[in-house]
Coordinates of C-alpha atoms and ligand atoms in Angstrom, one line a residue:
M1 CA 24.6 11.7 8.2
K2 CA 22.1 10.3 5.4
K3 CA 18.7 12.2 5.6
A4 CA 15.4 11.3 4.5
C5 CA 11.7 12.4 5.1
V6 CA 8.2 11.9 4.4
I7 CA 6.0 14.7 2.4
G8 CA 2.3 15.1 2.3
W9 CA -0.1 17.9 2.7
P10 CA -1.1 17.2 5.9
I11 CA 1.7 15.0 7.1
S12 CA 1.4 15.0 11.2
H13 CA -0.5 11.4 10.3
S14 CA 2.5 9.5 8.8
R15 CA 3.7 6.6 10.7
S16 CA 6.8 6.3 8.2
P17 CA 9.3 8.1 10.8
I18 CA 8.4 5.5 13.5
I19 CA 9.2 2.7 11.0
H20 CA 12.5 4.0 9.3
N21 CA 13.8 5.8 12.5
Y22 CA 13.2 1.9 14.2
W23 CA 15.4 0.5 11.4
L24 CA 18.4 3.4 11.7
K25 CA 18.3 2.3 15.1
H26 CA 18.3 -1.3 14.8
Y27 CA 21.0 -1.5 12.1
G28 CA 23.2 1.4 14.0
L29 CA 23.2 3.7 10.9
Q30 CA 24.0 7.3 11.1
G31 CA 20.5 8.7 9.6
E32 CA 17.6 10.5 10.3
Y33 CA 14.0 10.6 9.0
T34 CA 11.5 13.3 9.7
R35 CA 8.0 14.4 8.4
V36 CA 7.7 17.4 6.0
P37 CA 4.7 19.3 5.6
V38 CA 4.7 20.2 1.7
P39 CA 1.7 22.2 0.6
P40 CA 0.9 21.3 -3.2
E41 CA 1.9 24.4 -4.7
Q42 CA 5.6 23.8 -3.1
L43 CA 5.8 20.3 -4.4
G44 CA 8.2 21.3 -7.5
D45 CA 10.6 23.6 -5.7
F46 CA 10.7 20.6 -2.8
I47 CA 11.4 17.9 -5.4
A48 CA 14.2 19.9 -7.0
S49 CA 16.0 20.9 -3.7
L50 CA 16.5 17.3 -2.5
E51 CA 20.0 17.7 -2.9
R52 CA 20.6 21.2 -1.7
Q53 CA 18.6 19.8 1.8
G54 CA 20.6 17.4 2.0
L55 CA 17.9 14.5 1.5
E56 CA 18.6 11.1 -0.2
G57 CA 15.2 11.1 -1.1
C58 CA 11.5 11.2 0.1
N59 CA 8.7 9.4 0.9
V60 CA 5.4 10.8 -0.9
T61 CA 1.8 10.5 0.3
I62 CA -1.7 12.0 -0.2
P63 CA -2.6 14.2 -1.9
H64 CA 1.3 14.3 -3.8
K65 CA 1.7 10.6 -5.6
E66 CA 0.3 11.6 -8.8
A67 CA 1.8 14.9 -9.2
V68 CA 5.1 13.7 -8.0
F69 CA 5.3 11.1 -10.9
R70 CA 5.7 14.3 -13.3
L71 CA 8.4 15.9 -11.7
V72 CA 10.5 12.9 -11.5
T73 CA 11.9 10.0 -14.1
P74 CA 10.2 6.6 -13.3
A75 CA 13.0 4.2 -12.1
D76 CA 10.9 1.1 -13.5
D77 CA 8.1 -0.2 -16.1
M78 CA 5.6 -0.8 -13.1
T79 CA 5.9 2.6 -12.0
R80 CA 5.7 4.2 -15.6
Q81 CA 2.8 2.0 -16.1
L82 CA 1.0 3.1 -13.0
G83 CA 1.5 7.0 -13.3
V84 CA 2.5 7.5 -9.4
A85 CA 5.1 7.4 -7.2
N86 CA 5.6 7.4 -3.3
T87 CA 9.3 6.9 -3.3
I88 CA 11.8 9.3 -4.7
F89 CA 15.6 8.7 -4.4
R90 CA 18.6 10.8 -6.2
R91 CA 21.2 8.3 -8.4
D92 CA 23.9 9.8 -10.8
G93 CA 22.7 13.6 -10.7
M94 CA 19.2 12.2 -11.6
T95 CA 15.5 12.2 -9.2
L96 CA 14.0 9.0 -9.6
G97 CA 10.8 7.9 -8.4
T98 CA 9.0 4.1 -7.9
S99 CA 6.0 2.8 -6.4
T100 CA 6.1 0.4 -3.6
D101 CA 2.7 -0.3 -3.1
G102 CA 2.5 -3.0 -5.2
E103 CA 5.4 -4.7 -3.8
G104 CA 4.4 -4.0 -0.2
F105 CA 1.2 -6.1 -1.0
L106 CA 3.1 -9.0 -2.5
L107 CA 5.6 -9.3 0.3
S108 CA 3.5 -8.6 3.2
L109 CA 0.7 -11.4 1.6
M110 CA 3.9 -13.8 1.0
A111 CA 5.6 -13.3 4.7
E112 CA 1.7 -13.4 6.9
A113 CA -0.2 -15.8 4.7
P114 CA 1.9 -17.3 1.8
C115 CA -0.7 -18.3 -1.1
D116 CA -0.5 -20.1 -4.9
L117 CA -1.9 -16.5 -6.7
G118 CA -1.4 -18.5 -10.0
A119 CA -3.9 -21.5 -8.3
G120 CA -7.1 -19.5 -9.0
P121 CA -9.1 -15.7 -9.0
A122 CA -8.6 -13.0 -6.8
V123 CA -11.4 -10.8 -5.8
M124 CA -10.7 -7.2 -5.3
I125 CA -13.5 -4.7 -3.8
G126 CA -12.8 -1.2 -4.9
A127 CA -10.8 0.4 -8.2
G128 CA -9.3 3.7 -7.0
G129 CA -5.3 4.4 -6.3
A130 CA -4.4 1.8 -3.9
A131 CA -6.3 -1.1 -6.3
T132 CA -4.6 0.0 -9.3
A133 CA -1.3 -0.6 -7.6
I134 CA -2.5 -4.1 -6.3
A135 CA -4.2 -5.1 -9.7
A136 CA -0.7 -4.5 -11.5
A137 CA 1.3 -6.6 -8.8
L138 CA -1.5 -9.5 -8.7
V139 CA -1.3 -9.4 -12.9
S140 CA 2.8 -9.5 -12.4
A141 CA 2.4 -12.4 -9.6
G142 CA 0.5 -14.2 -12.4
C143 CA -2.8 -14.4 -11.1
P144 CA -4.9 -15.5 -13.6
E145 CA -7.9 -13.9 -13.0
I146 CA -8.7 -10.8 -10.9
R147 CA -12.7 -9.9 -10.6
V148 CA -12.8 -6.5 -9.2
A149 CA -16.3 -5.1 -7.9
N150 CA -16.5 -1.6 -7.3
R151 CA -19.3 0.7 -6.5
T152 CA -18.3 2.6 -9.8
L153 CA -18.3 0.0 -12.3
E154 CA -16.6 2.1 -14.9
K155 CA -13.6 2.4 -13.0
S156 CA -13.4 -1.6 -12.6
Q157 CA -13.4 -1.4 -16.8
L158 CA -10.7 1.0 -16.5
L159 CA -8.5 -1.3 -14.8
R160 CA -9.4 -3.6 -17.3
D161 CA -8.4 -1.3 -20.0
R162 CA -5.0 -0.8 -18.3
F163 CA -4.0 -4.3 -17.4
G164 CA -5.6 -6.5 -19.8
D165 CA -8.6 -9.2 -19.8
A166 CA -7.3 -10.8 -16.2
I167 CA -9.4 -8.0 -14.9
R168 CA -12.7 -8.8 -14.8
P169 CA -15.2 -6.2 -13.6
V170 CA -18.3 -7.5 -11.5
E171 CA -21.2 -5.9 -10.3
Y172 CA -20.9 -4.4 -7.1
D173 CA -24.2 -5.8 -5.8
S174 CA -23.1 -9.4 -6.9
L175 CA -19.6 -9.2 -4.9
Q176 CA -20.8 -12.3 -2.6
Y177 CA -21.6 -14.7 -6.1
A178 CA -17.8 -13.7 -7.4
L179 CA -16.1 -15.3 -4.1
K180 CA -16.4 -18.5 -5.5
D181 CA -13.4 -20.7 -5.9
A182 CA -11.3 -17.4 -4.8
V183 CA -7.5 -17.7 -3.5
L184 CA -7.7 -14.4 -2.3
L185 CA -10.0 -11.5 -1.3
V186 CA -8.7 -8.0 -1.1
N187 CA -10.5 -4.9 0.6
T188 CA -9.0 -1.8 -0.9
T189 CA -11.7 0.7 0.1
S190 CA -11.8 2.8 2.7
L191 CA -15.2 1.0 4.3
G192 CA -14.4 -0.4 7.4
M193 CA -11.7 2.3 8.4
A194 CA -12.1 4.4 11.6
G195 CA -15.2 6.9 10.9
C196 CA -16.5 5.0 7.8
P197 CA -19.0 2.4 7.4
D198 CA -18.1 -1.0 7.6
L199 CA -18.0 -3.2 4.4
D200 CA -20.4 -5.4 4.4
V201 CA -19.8 -8.7 2.7
N202 CA -21.6 -12.1 3.0
L203 CA -18.4 -14.5 2.9
D204 CA -20.2 -17.9 2.7
R205 CA -19.4 -18.3 -1.0
L206 CA -15.9 -17.8 -0.4
P207 CA -13.4 -21.3 0.3
E208 CA -12.0 -21.7 3.7
S209 CA -8.5 -21.7 2.0
A210 CA -9.1 -18.0 0.7
V211 CA -6.7 -15.5 2.4
V212 CA -8.8 -12.1 3.5
Y213 CA -6.5 -8.9 3.3
D214 CA -7.7 -5.9 4.0
I215 CA -5.6 -2.7 3.5
I216 CA -6.6 -0.5 6.4
Y217 CA -4.8 -0.4 9.2
V218 CA -7.1 2.1 11.2
P219 CA -8.5 0.0 13.1
L220 CA -5.8 -3.1 13.0
E221 CA -8.8 -5.4 12.8
T222 CA -11.6 -4.2 10.7
R223 CA -15.2 -6.0 10.8
L224 CA -14.0 -7.8 7.3
L225 CA -10.8 -9.3 9.3
S226 CA -12.5 -10.2 12.4
L227 CA -15.4 -12.1 10.4
A228 CA -13.1 -13.5 8.2
R229 CA -11.1 -14.9 11.3
Q230 CA -14.1 -16.3 12.6
R231 CA -14.7 -18.0 9.6
G232 CA -11.3 -19.8 9.7
H233 CA -9.2 -17.7 6.7
R234 CA -5.8 -16.5 7.0
A235 CA -6.1 -12.7 7.3
V236 CA -3.8 -9.9 6.6
N237 CA -4.2 -6.1 7.2
G238 CA -2.8 -3.0 6.0
L239 CA -0.2 -2.0 8.8
S240 CA 1.9 -5.4 7.0
M241 CA 1.4 -3.6 3.7
L242 CA 2.8 -0.3 5.0
L243 CA 5.9 -1.8 6.7
Y244 CA 6.6 -3.8 3.5
Q245 CA 5.9 -0.9 1.1
A246 CA 8.8 1.1 3.5
V247 CA 11.6 -1.8 2.6
R248 CA 12.7 -0.6 -0.7
G249 CA 13.1 2.8 0.1
F250 CA 15.0 2.8 3.3
E251 CA 17.4 0.0 1.3
L252 CA 17.6 3.0 -1.7
W253 CA 18.3 5.4 1.0
F254 CA 20.2 4.0 3.4
G255 CA 21.8 0.9 1.8
V256 CA 20.6 -1.8 4.1
R257 CA 17.6 -4.0 3.2
P258 CA 15.5 -3.9 6.5
Q259 CA 13.7 -6.9 8.2
V260 CA 10.2 -6.5 9.0
T261 CA 10.4 -8.0 12.6
Q262 CA 6.9 -8.4 15.1
E263 CA 8.6 -6.0 17.0
L264 CA 8.4 -3.0 14.4
Y265 CA 4.9 -4.5 13.9
E266 CA 4.0 -4.3 17.7
R267 CA 6.0 -0.8 17.9
V268 CA 3.7 0.6 14.8
A269 CA 0.5 -1.3 16.2
A270 CA 1.0 0.4 19.5
D271 CA 1.1 3.9 17.9
V272 CA -2.2 2.9 16.0
R273 CA -4.3 1.6 18.9
G274 CA -3.1 4.6 21.0
G275 CA -3.3 7.4 18.5
L276 CA -4.7 9.5 15.6
A277 CA -8.4 8.5 13.9
T278 CA -6.4 8.6 10.2
Ligands
ATR301 P1 -7.3 4.9 -2.7 O1 -5.9 6.0 -2.8 O2 -7.5 4.7 -0.7 O3 -7.6 4.0 -3.1 P2 -9.4 6.1 -3.9 O4 -8.7 6.3 -5.0 O5 -10.2 7.5 -3.8 O6 -8.5 6.0 -2.6 O7 -10.5 5.4 -3.7 C1 -11.5 4.7 -3.0 C2 -12.2 3.6 -3.7 O8 -13.0 3.3 -2.2 C3 -13.1 3.3 -4.4 O9 -12.8 2.1 -5.0 C4 -14.1 3.7 -4.1 O10 -15.4 3.8 -4.9 P3 -15.9 4.4 -6.1 O11 -14.9 4.2 -7.2 O12 -17.4 4.2 -6.4 O13 -15.8 6.0 -5.6 C5 -14.4 3.0 -2.7 N1 -15.5 3.3 -2.2 C6 -15.2 4.7 -1.0 N2 -16.2 4.7 -0.4 C7 -16.9 3.9 -0.7 C8 -18.6 3.4 0.0 N3 -19.5 4.1 0.8 N4 -18.8 2.4 -0.8 C9 -18.1 1.9 -1.9 N5 -17.0 1.8 -2.1 C10 -16.4 3.0 -1.8

């Protein structure tokens, strides 16, 4: 019986167990995936004891994604560059860490609203942790220009320092003008999340062919996404990213590359609709 878990502090909100236990059952695998609350001061001991606990590895969520990076060996260059890990696994006596958020973003985008990222600029709202993974993914996918509008301009400039001149910081107040010619608009901020103010953006200049992506999934349909759909844009929500970022971890721990199905989407969506506010 193979075992994995998700760790965080707090952790009760995590929907990862629904996803991984769905796949374990779907593929008829002997396994178990649980939630484990781990306070910051116990993170080092927890990671050091994975093998002793019989764990193949774990997902890592708030607030441990950066701290855990320093406790594991980065599994790939992208993770080394990002300095964060959300998926930990054991190989050849080593404890490795990888970041699957960028991959989850790209896979979900291509599955739900395929678009040619090389064909024009992307516009990203926000420049925090999620934005960093998405910026790296967009650069790696050949996006020629990523216009970053963040309330704190300096953080957009830090992204440019990290990922090069494809990153173009723009004034937050001028966001609506940056939408011209864009192939993709992504919200990575918490604006629009349950309990937060809505994101207020005028989409008039966004080409109708552009995809609008919101990494939020509580609610499943933010005001941004509903506005985008009304205007005829293809729209993708953060639940899709959550599901696709889980694929790699499951494959690493349980040895099967799982499919994201409509049934799985509906199962987690039902939990979101009926569930907690975060
Ligand atoms: P995450 O890891 O989810 O990306 P984060 O690193 O705290 O979280 O980043 C949050 C992002 O949402 C930031 O871009 C933040 O803008 P600042 O860099 O200016 O803080 C953005 N954000 C949060 N609340 C906001 C608000 N009320 N208005 C505009 N942007 C906001």
